[in-house]
mmCIF file with all atom_site columns, C-alpha atoms in Angstrom:
data_model
loop_
_atom_site.group_PDB
_atom_site.id
_atom_site.type_symbol
_atom_site.label_atom_id
_atom_site.label_alt_id
_atom_site.label_comp_id
_atom_site.label_asym_id
_atom_site.label_entity_id
_atom_site.label_seq_id
_atom_site.pdbx_PDB_ins_code
_atom_site.Cartn_x
_atom_site.Cartn_y
_atom_site.Cartn_z
_atom_site.occupancy
_atom_site.B_iso_or_equiv
_atom_site.pdbx_formal_charge
_atom_site.auth_seq_id
_atom_site.auth_comp_id
_atom_site.auth_asym_id
_atom_site.auth_atom_id
_atom_site.pdbx_PDB_model_num
ATOM 1   C CA . GLU A 1 1   ? 16.148  7.818   6.496   1.00 0.00 ? 1   GLU A CA 1
ATOM 2   C CA . PRO A 1 2   ? 16.316  7.264   2.764   1.00 0.00 ? 2   PRO A CA 1
ATOM 3   C CA . GLU A 1 3   ? 12.843  7.845   0.960   1.00 0.00 ? 3   GLU A CA 1
ATOM 4   C CA . VAL A 1 4   ? 11.307  6.758   -2.236  1.00 0.00 ? 4   VAL A CA 1
ATOM 5   C CA . THR A 1 5   ? 10.635  10.255  -4.028  1.00 0.00 ? 5   THR A CA 1
ATOM 6   C CA . GLN A 1 6   ? 7.486   10.843  -6.733  1.00 0.00 ? 6   GLN A CA 1
ATOM 7   C CA . THR A 1 7   ? 7.353   13.667  -9.356  1.00 0.00 ? 7   THR A CA 1
ATOM 8   C CA . PRO A 1 8   ? 5.142   15.626  -9.921  1.00 0.00 ? 8   PRO A CA 1
ATOM 9   C CA . SER A 1 9   ? 2.949   15.696  -6.972  1.00 0.00 ? 9   SER A CA 1
ATOM 10  C CA . HIS A 1 10  ? 0.475   16.438  -8.816  1.00 0.00 ? 10  HIS A CA 1
ATOM 11  C CA . GLN A 1 11  ? -0.670  15.669  -12.713 1.00 0.00 ? 11  GLN A CA 1
ATOM 12  C CA . VAL A 1 12  ? -3.591  17.319  -14.723 1.00 0.00 ? 12  VAL A CA 1
ATOM 13  C CA . THR A 1 13  ? -3.961  15.995  -17.968 1.00 0.00 ? 13  THR A CA 1
ATOM 14  C CA . GLN A 1 14  ? -6.644  15.721  -20.671 1.00 0.00 ? 14  GLN A CA 1
ATOM 15  C CA . MET A 1 15  ? -8.557  12.470  -21.486 1.00 0.00 ? 15  MET A CA 1
ATOM 16  C CA . GLY A 1 16  ? -6.446  10.851  -24.071 1.00 0.00 ? 16  GLY A CA 1
ATOM 17  C CA . GLN A 1 17  ? -3.137  12.146  -23.376 1.00 0.00 ? 17  GLN A CA 1
ATOM 18  C CA . GLU A 1 18  ? -0.180  10.435  -22.401 1.00 0.00 ? 18  GLU A CA 1
ATOM 19  C CA . VAL A 1 19  ? 1.279   10.601  -18.732 1.00 0.00 ? 19  VAL A CA 1
ATOM 20  C CA . ILE A 1 20  ? 4.629   9.700   -17.155 1.00 0.00 ? 20  ILE A CA 1
ATOM 21  C CA . LEU A 1 21  ? 4.353   9.677   -13.438 1.00 0.00 ? 21  LEU A CA 1
ATOM 22  C CA . ARG A 1 22  ? 8.156   9.495   -12.115 1.00 0.00 ? 22  ARG A CA 1
ATOM 23  C CA . CYS A 1 23  ? 9.555   7.965   -9.116  1.00 0.00 ? 23  CYS A CA 1
ATOM 24  C CA . VAL A 1 24  ? 12.911  7.340   -7.910  1.00 0.00 ? 24  VAL A CA 1
ATOM 25  C CA . PRO A 1 25  ? 13.005  4.540   -5.475  1.00 0.00 ? 25  PRO A CA 1
ATOM 26  C CA . ILE A 1 26  ? 15.705  3.806   -2.487  1.00 0.00 ? 26  ILE A CA 1
ATOM 27  C CA . SER A 1 27  ? 18.824  3.156   -4.260  1.00 0.00 ? 27  SER A CA 1
ATOM 28  C CA . ASN A 1 28  ? 19.545  -0.102  -2.545  1.00 0.00 ? 28  ASN A CA 1
ATOM 29  C CA . HIS A 1 29  ? 16.717  -1.574  -3.177  1.00 0.00 ? 29  HIS A CA 1
ATOM 30  C CA . LEU A 1 30  ? 15.662  -4.361  -5.914  1.00 0.00 ? 30  LEU A CA 1
ATOM 31  C CA . TYR A 1 31  ? 11.766  -4.684  -5.943  1.00 0.00 ? 31  TYR A CA 1
ATOM 32  C CA . PHE A 1 32  ? 9.477   -1.944  -7.524  1.00 0.00 ? 32  PHE A CA 1
ATOM 33  C CA . TYR A 1 33  ? 5.794   -1.118  -7.112  1.00 0.00 ? 33  TYR A CA 1
ATOM 34  C CA . TRP A 1 34  ? 3.345   0.775   -8.557  1.00 0.00 ? 34  TRP A CA 1
ATOM 35  C CA . TYR A 1 35  ? -0.069  1.350   -6.350  1.00 0.00 ? 35  TYR A CA 1
ATOM 36  C CA . ARG A 1 36  ? -3.280  3.162   -6.789  1.00 0.00 ? 36  ARG A CA 1
ATOM 37  C CA . GLN A 1 37  ? -6.077  4.662   -4.743  1.00 0.00 ? 37  GLN A CA 1
ATOM 38  C CA . ILE A 1 38  ? -8.756  6.219   -6.042  1.00 0.00 ? 38  ILE A CA 1
ATOM 39  C CA . LEU A 1 39  ? -10.552 8.689   -3.929  1.00 0.00 ? 39  LEU A CA 1
ATOM 40  C CA . GLY A 1 40  ? -12.224 7.238   -0.960  1.00 0.00 ? 40  GLY A CA 1
ATOM 41  C CA . GLN A 1 41  ? -11.737 3.571   -2.268  1.00 0.00 ? 41  GLN A CA 1
ATOM 42  C CA . LYS A 1 42  ? -8.752  1.298   -1.123  1.00 0.00 ? 42  LYS A CA 1
ATOM 43  C CA . VAL A 1 43  ? -5.217  1.128   -2.254  1.00 0.00 ? 43  VAL A CA 1
ATOM 44  C CA . GLU A 1 44  ? -4.985  -1.328  -5.301  1.00 0.00 ? 44  GLU A CA 1
ATOM 45  C CA . PHE A 1 45  ? -1.863  -3.115  -6.752  1.00 0.00 ? 45  PHE A CA 1
ATOM 46  C CA . LEU A 1 46  ? -0.822  -2.761  -10.344 1.00 0.00 ? 46  LEU A CA 1
ATOM 47  C CA . VAL A 1 47  ? 2.569   -3.579  -11.042 1.00 0.00 ? 47  VAL A CA 1
ATOM 48  C CA . SER A 1 48  ? 5.528   -5.234  -9.512  1.00 0.00 ? 48  SER A CA 1
ATOM 49  C CA . PHE A 1 49  ? 8.963   -5.061  -11.253 1.00 0.00 ? 49  PHE A CA 1
ATOM 50  C CA . TYR A 1 50  ? 12.191  -7.101  -10.125 1.00 0.00 ? 50  TYR A CA 1
ATOM 51  C CA . ASN A 1 51  ? 15.541  -7.797  -12.098 1.00 0.00 ? 51  ASN A CA 1
ATOM 52  C CA . ASN A 1 52  ? 14.407  -5.121  -15.036 1.00 0.00 ? 52  ASN A CA 1
ATOM 53  C CA . GLU A 1 53  ? 10.825  -6.646  -15.747 1.00 0.00 ? 53  GLU A CA 1
ATOM 54  C CA . ILE A 1 54  ? 7.613   -7.265  -14.613 1.00 0.00 ? 54  ILE A CA 1
ATOM 55  C CA . SER A 1 55  ? 7.254   -9.881  -12.234 1.00 0.00 ? 55  SER A CA 1
ATOM 56  C CA . GLU A 1 56  ? 3.486   -9.521  -11.492 1.00 0.00 ? 56  GLU A CA 1
ATOM 57  C CA . LYS A 1 57  ? 0.773   -7.452  -12.576 1.00 0.00 ? 57  LYS A CA 1
ATOM 58  C CA . SER A 1 58  ? -2.824  -7.134  -11.997 1.00 0.00 ? 58  SER A CA 1
ATOM 59  C CA . GLU A 1 59  ? -6.276  -6.734  -14.232 1.00 0.00 ? 59  GLU A CA 1
ATOM 60  C CA . ILE A 1 60  ? -6.081  -3.044  -14.043 1.00 0.00 ? 60  ILE A CA 1
ATOM 61  C CA . PHE A 1 61  ? -2.829  -2.964  -15.536 1.00 0.00 ? 61  PHE A CA 1
ATOM 62  C CA . ASP A 1 62  ? -3.580  -3.450  -18.963 1.00 0.00 ? 62  ASP A CA 1
ATOM 63  C CA . ASP A 1 63  ? -2.105  -2.480  -22.361 1.00 0.00 ? 63  ASP A CA 1
ATOM 64  C CA . GLN A 1 64  ? -2.524  1.101   -21.415 1.00 0.00 ? 64  GLN A CA 1
ATOM 65  C CA . PHE A 1 65  ? -0.254  0.767   -18.900 1.00 0.00 ? 65  PHE A CA 1
ATOM 66  C CA . SER A 1 66  ? 3.677   0.397   -19.099 1.00 0.00 ? 66  SER A CA 1
ATOM 67  C CA . VAL A 1 67  ? 6.610   0.251   -16.404 1.00 0.00 ? 67  VAL A CA 1
ATOM 68  C CA . GLU A 1 68  ? 10.173  1.487   -17.540 1.00 0.00 ? 68  GLU A CA 1
ATOM 69  C CA . ARG A 1 69  ? 13.579  1.567   -15.641 1.00 0.00 ? 69  ARG A CA 1
ATOM 70  C CA . PRO A 1 70  ? 15.131  3.727   -17.808 1.00 0.00 ? 70  PRO A CA 1
ATOM 71  C CA . ASP A 1 71  ? 18.360  4.115   -15.750 1.00 0.00 ? 71  ASP A CA 1
ATOM 72  C CA . GLY A 1 72  ? 19.769  2.822   -12.635 1.00 0.00 ? 72  GLY A CA 1
ATOM 73  C CA . SER A 1 73  ? 17.315  5.264   -10.192 1.00 0.00 ? 73  SER A CA 1
ATOM 74  C CA . ASN A 1 74  ? 14.108  6.116   -12.028 1.00 0.00 ? 74  ASN A CA 1
ATOM 75  C CA . PHE A 1 75  ? 11.230  4.448   -12.064 1.00 0.00 ? 75  PHE A CA 1
ATOM 76  C CA . THR A 1 76  ? 8.292   5.422   -14.504 1.00 0.00 ? 76  THR A CA 1
ATOM 77  C CA . LEU A 1 77  ? 4.505   4.553   -14.794 1.00 0.00 ? 77  LEU A CA 1
ATOM 78  C CA . LYS A 1 78  ? 3.254   5.542   -18.314 1.00 0.00 ? 78  LYS A CA 1
ATOM 79  C CA . ILE A 1 79  ? -0.620  5.492   -19.139 1.00 0.00 ? 79  ILE A CA 1
ATOM 80  C CA . ARG A 1 80  ? -0.673  5.810   -23.050 1.00 0.00 ? 80  ARG A CA 1
ATOM 81  C CA . SER A 1 81  ? -4.299  7.094   -23.491 1.00 0.00 ? 81  SER A CA 1
ATOM 82  C CA . THR A 1 82  ? -5.339  8.352   -19.892 1.00 0.00 ? 82  THR A CA 1
ATOM 83  C CA . LYS A 1 83  ? -8.984  7.808   -19.370 1.00 0.00 ? 83  LYS A CA 1
ATOM 84  C CA . LEU A 1 84  ? -11.665 9.526   -16.731 1.00 0.00 ? 84  LEU A CA 1
ATOM 85  C CA . GLU A 1 85  ? -11.718 6.806   -14.389 1.00 0.00 ? 85  GLU A CA 1
ATOM 86  C CA . ASP A 1 86  ? -7.380  6.591   -14.307 1.00 0.00 ? 86  ASP A CA 1
ATOM 87  C CA . SER A 1 87  ? -8.051  9.621   -12.026 1.00 0.00 ? 87  SER A CA 1
ATOM 88  C CA . ALA A 1 88  ? -6.507  8.173   -8.606  1.00 0.00 ? 88  ALA A CA 1
ATOM 89  C CA . MET A 1 89  ? -3.503  9.006   -6.476  1.00 0.00 ? 89  MET A CA 1
ATOM 90  C CA . TYR A 1 90  ? -0.544  6.737   -7.871  1.00 0.00 ? 90  TYR A CA 1
ATOM 91  C CA . PHE A 1 91  ? 2.099   5.505   -5.151  1.00 0.00 ? 91  PHE A CA 1
ATOM 92  C CA . CYS A 1 92  ? 5.515   4.391   -6.108  1.00 0.00 ? 92  CYS A CA 1
ATOM 93  C CA . ALA A 1 93  ? 7.139   1.783   -3.615  1.00 0.00 ? 93  ALA A CA 1
ATOM 94  C CA . SER A 1 94  ? 10.239  -0.131  -3.150  1.00 0.00 ? 94  SER A CA 1
ATOM 95  C CA . VAL A 1 95  ? 11.713  -2.618  -1.005  1.00 0.00 ? 95  VAL A CA 1
ATOM 96  C CA . GLN A 1 96  ? 15.316  -4.265  -0.660  1.00 0.00 ? 96  GLN A CA 1
ATOM 97  C CA . GLY A 1 97  ? 13.964  -7.600  -0.311  1.00 0.00 ? 97  GLY A CA 1
ATOM 98  C CA . GLY A 1 98  ? 12.328  -8.075  2.924   1.00 0.00 ? 98  GLY A CA 1
ATOM 99  C CA . GLU A 1 99  ? 8.600   -7.505  3.615   1.00 0.00 ? 99  GLU A CA 1
ATOM 100 C CA . LYS A 1 100 ? 8.438   -3.923  4.383   1.00 0.00 ? 100 LYS A CA 1
ATOM 101 C CA . LEU A 1 101 ? 7.404   -1.642  1.492   1.00 0.00 ? 101 LEU A CA 1
ATOM 102 C CA . PHE A 1 102 ? 8.592   1.968   1.543   1.00 0.00 ? 102 PHE A CA 1
ATOM 103 C CA . PHE A 1 103 ? 5.972   4.557   -0.059  1.00 0.00 ? 103 PHE A CA 1
ATOM 104 C CA . GLY A 1 104 ? 6.560   7.725   -2.287  1.00 0.00 ? 104 GLY A CA 1
ATOM 105 C CA . SER A 1 105 ? 4.080   10.447  -0.911  1.00 0.00 ? 105 SER A CA 1
ATOM 106 C CA . GLY A 1 106 ? 2.102   10.130  -4.331  1.00 0.00 ? 106 GLY A CA 1
ATOM 107 C CA . THR A 1 107 ? 1.003   11.886  -7.167  1.00 0.00 ? 107 THR A CA 1
ATOM 108 C CA . GLN A 1 108 ? -2.302  12.788  -7.481  1.00 0.00 ? 108 GLN A CA 1
ATOM 109 C CA . LEU A 1 109 ? -3.675  12.746  -11.513 1.00 0.00 ? 109 LEU A CA 1
ATOM 110 C CA . SER A 1 110 ? -6.396  14.386  -12.393 1.00 0.00 ? 110 SER A CA 1
ATOM 111 C CA . VAL A 1 111 ? -7.787  13.524  -15.674 1.00 0.00 ? 111 VAL A CA 1
ATOM 112 C CA . LEU A 1 112 ? -10.236 16.012  -17.473 1.00 0.00 ? 112 LEU A CA 1
ATOM 113 C CA . ASP B 2 1   ? -10.512 -8.850  -5.702  1.00 0.00 ? 1   ASP B CA 1
ATOM 114 C CA . GLN B 2 2   ? -11.292 -8.688  -2.133  1.00 0.00 ? 2   GLN B CA 1
ATOM 115 C CA . GLN B 2 3   ? -8.609  -10.982 -0.870  1.00 0.00 ? 3   GLN B CA 1
ATOM 116 C CA . VAL B 2 4   ? -8.145  -8.756  2.317   1.00 0.00 ? 4   VAL B CA 1
ATOM 117 C CA . LYS B 2 5   ? -11.217 -7.141  3.949   1.00 0.00 ? 5   LYS B CA 1
ATOM 118 C CA . GLN B 2 6   ? -11.592 -4.479  6.037   1.00 0.00 ? 6   GLN B CA 1
ATOM 119 C CA . ASN B 2 7   ? -14.944 -3.951  7.284   1.00 0.00 ? 7   ASN B CA 1
ATOM 120 C CA . SER B 2 8   ? -15.037 -0.953  9.289   1.00 0.00 ? 8   SER B CA 1
ATOM 121 C CA . PRO B 2 9   ? -14.518 2.214   7.160   1.00 0.00 ? 9   PRO B CA 1
ATOM 122 C CA . SER B 2 10  ? -14.245 4.511   10.303  1.00 0.00 ? 10  SER B CA 1
ATOM 123 C CA . LEU B 2 11  ? -13.426 3.877   13.951  1.00 0.00 ? 11  LEU B CA 1
ATOM 124 C CA . SER B 2 12  ? -13.521 6.396   16.633  1.00 0.00 ? 12  SER B CA 1
ATOM 125 C CA . VAL B 2 13  ? -11.785 6.019   20.227  1.00 0.00 ? 13  VAL B CA 1
ATOM 126 C CA . GLN B 2 14  ? -11.508 8.348   23.180  1.00 0.00 ? 14  GLN B CA 1
ATOM 127 C CA . GLU B 2 15  ? -7.713  8.822   23.893  1.00 0.00 ? 15  GLU B CA 1
ATOM 128 C CA . GLY B 2 16  ? -6.083  6.776   26.597  1.00 0.00 ? 16  GLY B CA 1
ATOM 129 C CA . ARG B 2 17  ? -8.562  4.024   25.677  1.00 0.00 ? 17  ARG B CA 1
ATOM 130 C CA . ILE B 2 18  ? -7.396  0.599   23.224  1.00 0.00 ? 18  ILE B CA 1
ATOM 131 C CA . SER B 2 19  ? -8.154  0.949   19.912  1.00 0.00 ? 19  SER B CA 1
ATOM 132 C CA . ILE B 2 20  ? -8.853  -2.245  17.520  1.00 0.00 ? 20  ILE B CA 1
ATOM 133 C CA . LEU B 2 21  ? -8.406  -2.814  14.069  1.00 0.00 ? 21  LEU B CA 1
ATOM 134 C CA . ASN B 2 22  ? -9.718  -5.766  12.234  1.00 0.00 ? 22  ASN B CA 1
ATOM 135 C CA . CYS B 2 23  ? -8.975  -7.244  8.965   1.00 0.00 ? 23  CYS B CA 1
ATOM 136 C CA . ASP B 2 24  ? -9.991  -10.396 7.396   1.00 0.00 ? 24  ASP B CA 1
ATOM 137 C CA . TYR B 2 25  ? -8.159  -12.551 4.498   1.00 0.00 ? 25  TYR B CA 1
ATOM 138 C CA . THR B 2 26  ? -9.587  -15.142 1.918   1.00 0.00 ? 26  THR B CA 1
ATOM 139 C CA . ASN B 2 27  ? -6.444  -16.180 0.628   1.00 0.00 ? 27  ASN B CA 1
ATOM 140 C CA . SER B 2 28  ? -4.848  -18.883 2.963   1.00 0.00 ? 28  SER B CA 1
ATOM 141 C CA . MET B 2 29  ? -1.404  -18.699 0.414   1.00 0.00 ? 29  MET B CA 1
ATOM 142 C CA . PHE B 2 30  ? -0.794  -15.128 2.404   1.00 0.00 ? 30  PHE B CA 1
ATOM 143 C CA . ASP B 2 31  ? 2.244   -15.584 4.519   1.00 0.00 ? 31  ASP B CA 1
ATOM 144 C CA . TYR B 2 32  ? 3.011   -12.071 5.602   1.00 0.00 ? 32  TYR B CA 1
ATOM 145 C CA . PHE B 2 33  ? 0.877   -9.237  7.103   1.00 0.00 ? 33  PHE B CA 1
ATOM 146 C CA . LEU B 2 34  ? 1.406   -5.807  7.722   1.00 0.00 ? 34  LEU B CA 1
ATOM 147 C CA . TRP B 2 35  ? -0.180  -2.562  8.862   1.00 0.00 ? 35  TRP B CA 1
ATOM 148 C CA . TYR B 2 36  ? 0.232   0.384   6.895   1.00 0.00 ? 36  TYR B CA 1
ATOM 149 C CA . LYS B 2 37  ? -0.657  3.791   8.437   1.00 0.00 ? 37  LYS B CA 1
ATOM 150 C CA . LYS B 2 38  ? -1.515  6.681   6.041   1.00 0.00 ? 38  LYS B CA 1
ATOM 151 C CA . TYR B 2 39  ? -1.833  10.818  6.952   1.00 0.00 ? 39  TYR B CA 1
ATOM 152 C CA . PRO B 2 40  ? -3.254  12.672  4.290   1.00 0.00 ? 40  PRO B CA 1
ATOM 153 C CA . ALA B 2 41  ? -1.137  13.793  1.310   1.00 0.00 ? 41  ALA B CA 1
ATOM 154 C CA . GLU B 2 42  ? 1.127   11.125  2.306   1.00 0.00 ? 42  GLU B CA 1
ATOM 155 C CA . GLY B 2 43  ? 2.387   7.813   1.293   1.00 0.00 ? 43  GLY B CA 1
ATOM 156 C CA . PRO B 2 44  ? 1.309   4.678   3.564   1.00 0.00 ? 44  PRO B CA 1
ATOM 157 C CA . THR B 2 45  ? 3.940   4.028   6.051   1.00 0.00 ? 45  THR B CA 1
ATOM 158 C CA . PHE B 2 46  ? 5.118   1.010   7.751   1.00 0.00 ? 46  PHE B CA 1
ATOM 159 C CA . LEU B 2 47  ? 3.719   0.038   11.261  1.00 0.00 ? 47  LEU B CA 1
ATOM 160 C CA . ILE B 2 48  ? 3.850   -3.510  12.037  1.00 0.00 ? 48  ILE B CA 1
ATOM 161 C CA . SER B 2 49  ? 4.135   -6.611  10.752  1.00 0.00 ? 49  SER B CA 1
ATOM 162 C CA . ILE B 2 50  ? 3.235   -9.979  11.128  1.00 0.00 ? 50  ILE B CA 1
ATOM 163 C CA . SER B 2 51  ? 4.353   -13.635 9.826   1.00 0.00 ? 51  SER B CA 1
ATOM 164 C CA . SER B 2 52  ? 1.929   -16.358 9.222   1.00 0.00 ? 52  SER B CA 1
ATOM 165 C CA . ILE B 2 53  ? 3.901   -18.634 11.772  1.00 0.00 ? 53  ILE B CA 1
ATOM 166 C CA . LYS B 2 54  ? 3.505   -16.660 14.523  1.00 0.00 ? 54  LYS B CA 1
ATOM 167 C CA . ASP B 2 55  ? -0.063  -15.428 16.380  1.00 0.00 ? 55  ASP B CA 1
ATOM 168 C CA . LYS B 2 56  ? 1.178   -11.826 17.845  1.00 0.00 ? 56  LYS B CA 1
ATOM 169 C CA . ASN B 2 57  ? 3.851   -9.501  17.463  1.00 0.00 ? 57  ASN B CA 1
ATOM 170 C CA . GLU B 2 58  ? 3.745   -6.577  19.661  1.00 0.00 ? 58  GLU B CA 1
ATOM 171 C CA . ASP B 2 59  ? 5.982   -3.419  19.211  1.00 0.00 ? 59  ASP B CA 1
ATOM 172 C CA . GLY B 2 60  ? 5.096   -0.523  21.757  1.00 0.00 ? 60  GLY B CA 1
ATOM 173 C CA . ARG B 2 61  ? 1.666   0.733   22.153  1.00 0.00 ? 61  ARG B CA 1
ATOM 174 C CA . PHE B 2 62  ? 0.929   -1.615  19.029  1.00 0.00 ? 62  PHE B CA 1
ATOM 175 C CA . THR B 2 63  ? -0.008  -5.151  19.284  1.00 0.00 ? 63  THR B CA 1
ATOM 176 C CA . VAL B 2 64  ? -1.066  -7.508  16.208  1.00 0.00 ? 64  VAL B CA 1
ATOM 177 C CA . PHE B 2 65  ? -2.955  -10.668 16.272  1.00 0.00 ? 65  PHE B CA 1
ATOM 178 C CA . LEU B 2 66  ? -3.396  -13.163 14.022  1.00 0.00 ? 66  LEU B CA 1
ATOM 179 C CA . ASN B 2 67  ? -5.945  -16.043 13.975  1.00 0.00 ? 67  ASN B CA 1
ATOM 180 C CA . LYS B 2 68  ? -4.782  -17.915 10.506  1.00 0.00 ? 68  LYS B CA 1
ATOM 181 C CA . SER B 2 69  ? -7.941  -20.679 11.086  1.00 0.00 ? 69  SER B CA 1
ATOM 182 C CA . ALA B 2 70  ? -10.260 -17.342 11.545  1.00 0.00 ? 70  ALA B CA 1
ATOM 183 C CA . LYS B 2 71  ? -8.290  -15.814 8.819   1.00 0.00 ? 71  LYS B CA 1
ATOM 184 C CA . HIS B 2 72  ? -8.730  -12.738 10.910  1.00 0.00 ? 72  HIS B CA 1
ATOM 185 C CA . LEU B 2 73  ? -5.753  -10.497 12.049  1.00 0.00 ? 73  LEU B CA 1
ATOM 186 C CA . SER B 2 74  ? -6.067  -7.096  14.468  1.00 0.00 ? 74  SER B CA 1
ATOM 187 C CA . LEU B 2 75  ? -4.188  -4.327  15.473  1.00 0.00 ? 75  LEU B CA 1
ATOM 188 C CA . HIS B 2 76  ? -4.295  -3.190  19.148  1.00 0.00 ? 76  HIS B CA 1
ATOM 189 C CA . ILE B 2 77  ? -3.128  0.398   20.138  1.00 0.00 ? 77  ILE B CA 1
ATOM 190 C CA . VAL B 2 78  ? -3.332  0.918   23.857  1.00 0.00 ? 78  VAL B CA 1
ATOM 191 C CA . PRO B 2 79  ? -3.044  3.546   24.648  1.00 0.00 ? 79  PRO B CA 1
ATOM 192 C CA . SER B 2 80  ? -4.525  5.181   21.804  1.00 0.00 ? 80  SER B CA 1
ATOM 193 C CA . GLN B 2 81  ? -2.914  8.907   21.170  1.00 0.00 ? 81  GLN B CA 1
ATOM 194 C CA . PRO B 2 82  ? -4.545  11.836  19.040  1.00 0.00 ? 82  PRO B CA 1
ATOM 195 C CA . GLY B 2 83  ? -1.626  11.822  16.880  1.00 0.00 ? 83  GLY B CA 1
ATOM 196 C CA . ASP B 2 84  ? -2.679  7.692   16.053  1.00 0.00 ? 84  ASP B CA 1
ATOM 197 C CA . SER B 2 85  ? -5.587  9.519   13.972  1.00 0.00 ? 85  SER B CA 1
ATOM 198 C CA . ALA B 2 86  ? -4.904  8.181   10.336  1.00 0.00 ? 86  ALA B CA 1
ATOM 199 C CA . VAL B 2 87  ? -5.857  5.480   7.911   1.00 0.00 ? 87  VAL B CA 1
ATOM 200 C CA . TYR B 2 88  ? -4.872  2.330   8.796   1.00 0.00 ? 88  TYR B CA 1
ATOM 201 C CA . PHE B 2 89  ? -4.598  -0.119  5.793   1.00 0.00 ? 89  PHE B CA 1
ATOM 202 C CA . CYS B 2 90  ? -3.904  -4.144  6.433   1.00 0.00 ? 90  CYS B CA 1
ATOM 203 C CA . ALA B 2 91  ? -1.826  -6.120  3.570   1.00 0.00 ? 91  ALA B CA 1
ATOM 204 C CA . ALA B 2 92  ? -0.921  -9.153  3.029   1.00 0.00 ? 92  ALA B CA 1
ATOM 205 C CA . ARG B 2 93  ? 1.763   -10.729 0.798   1.00 0.00 ? 93  ARG B CA 1
ATOM 206 C CA . ILE B 2 94  ? 2.527   -14.049 -0.654  1.00 0.00 ? 94  ILE B CA 1
ATOM 207 C CA . ASN B 2 95  ? 6.500   -15.336 -1.576  1.00 0.00 ? 95  ASN B CA 1
ATOM 208 C CA . ASN B 2 96  ? 7.845   -11.750 -1.840  1.00 0.00 ? 96  ASN B CA 1
ATOM 209 C CA . ASN B 2 97  ? 4.968   -10.677 -4.680  1.00 0.00 ? 97  ASN B CA 1
ATOM 210 C CA . ASP B 2 98  ? 2.303   -8.381  -4.671  1.00 0.00 ? 98  ASP B CA 1
ATOM 211 C CA . MET B 2 99  ? 1.082   -6.951  -1.500  1.00 0.00 ? 99  MET B CA 1
ATOM 212 C CA . ARG B 2 100 ? -2.717  -6.443  -1.418  1.00 0.00 ? 100 ARG B CA 1
ATOM 213 C CA . PHE B 2 101 ? -4.634  -3.830  0.713   1.00 0.00 ? 101 PHE B CA 1
ATOM 214 C CA . GLY B 2 102 ? -7.556  -3.590  2.485   1.00 0.00 ? 102 GLY B CA 1
ATOM 215 C CA . ALA B 2 103 ? -9.752  -0.936  2.132   1.00 0.00 ? 103 ALA B CA 1
ATOM 216 C CA . GLY B 2 104 ? -8.201  1.046   5.187   1.00 0.00 ? 104 GLY B CA 1
ATOM 217 C CA . THR B 2 105 ? -10.038 2.015   8.289   1.00 0.00 ? 105 THR B CA 1
ATOM 218 C CA . ARG B 2 106 ? -10.073 5.824   9.526   1.00 0.00 ? 106 ARG B CA 1
ATOM 219 C CA . LEU B 2 107 ? -9.497  5.959   12.985  1.00 0.00 ? 107 LEU B CA 1
ATOM 220 C CA . THR B 2 108 ? -10.126 9.113   15.137  1.00 0.00 ? 108 THR B CA 1
ATOM 221 C CA . VAL B 2 109 ? -8.677  9.539   18.505  1.00 0.00 ? 109 VAL B CA 1
ATOM 222 C CA . LYS B 2 110 ? -10.519 12.051  20.359  1.00 0.00 ? 110 LYS B CA 1
ATOM 223 C CA . PRO B 2 111 ? -8.528  13.910  22.784  1.00 0.00 ? 111 PRO B CA 1
#
């Protein structure tokens, strides 16, 4: 079965540094999402992306965050200046146009 | 933002018995509800869903019930198996937009 792939699986960074989390959604999917889960807490929506633009974003997704689909296959999440509270598991997801999201296995981001 | 709530952080049941996971929501505009299952070190995987126009959807051992007047849905697993042990997330969606997740319930099925 096709799957969403995320790299790296673990990312350690210093506070204030920029990080880019990478995702390759399923090839014929049209909608792309980033979610995050802070340890022990719920899965939180960050942003949705459709037709090369952000269609919805949460209050978490402030000016420090940006997303990009630089080519036909990659979907990236950039955090410009990381904070300690950005430490979380970040999940990329995609959907063709129905309801069932396909998630990647996540990138564990640790900000020191 | 507490639009989707799962008030039980954990549930433990005996193998072969029924597992009932509950979820409440506050936004009456949600039109689609889903359950996802998550194992450690993996992303959530889709389990079962229900449209807001239905009150029940069944798929093998899994049944989801929706009570719109109470803004409540539940997932029934019967019979429960040890391989069902995972964290279960309830999710709700409006018009293909962002999906809101509950905090999750950790199900443990004991042999």
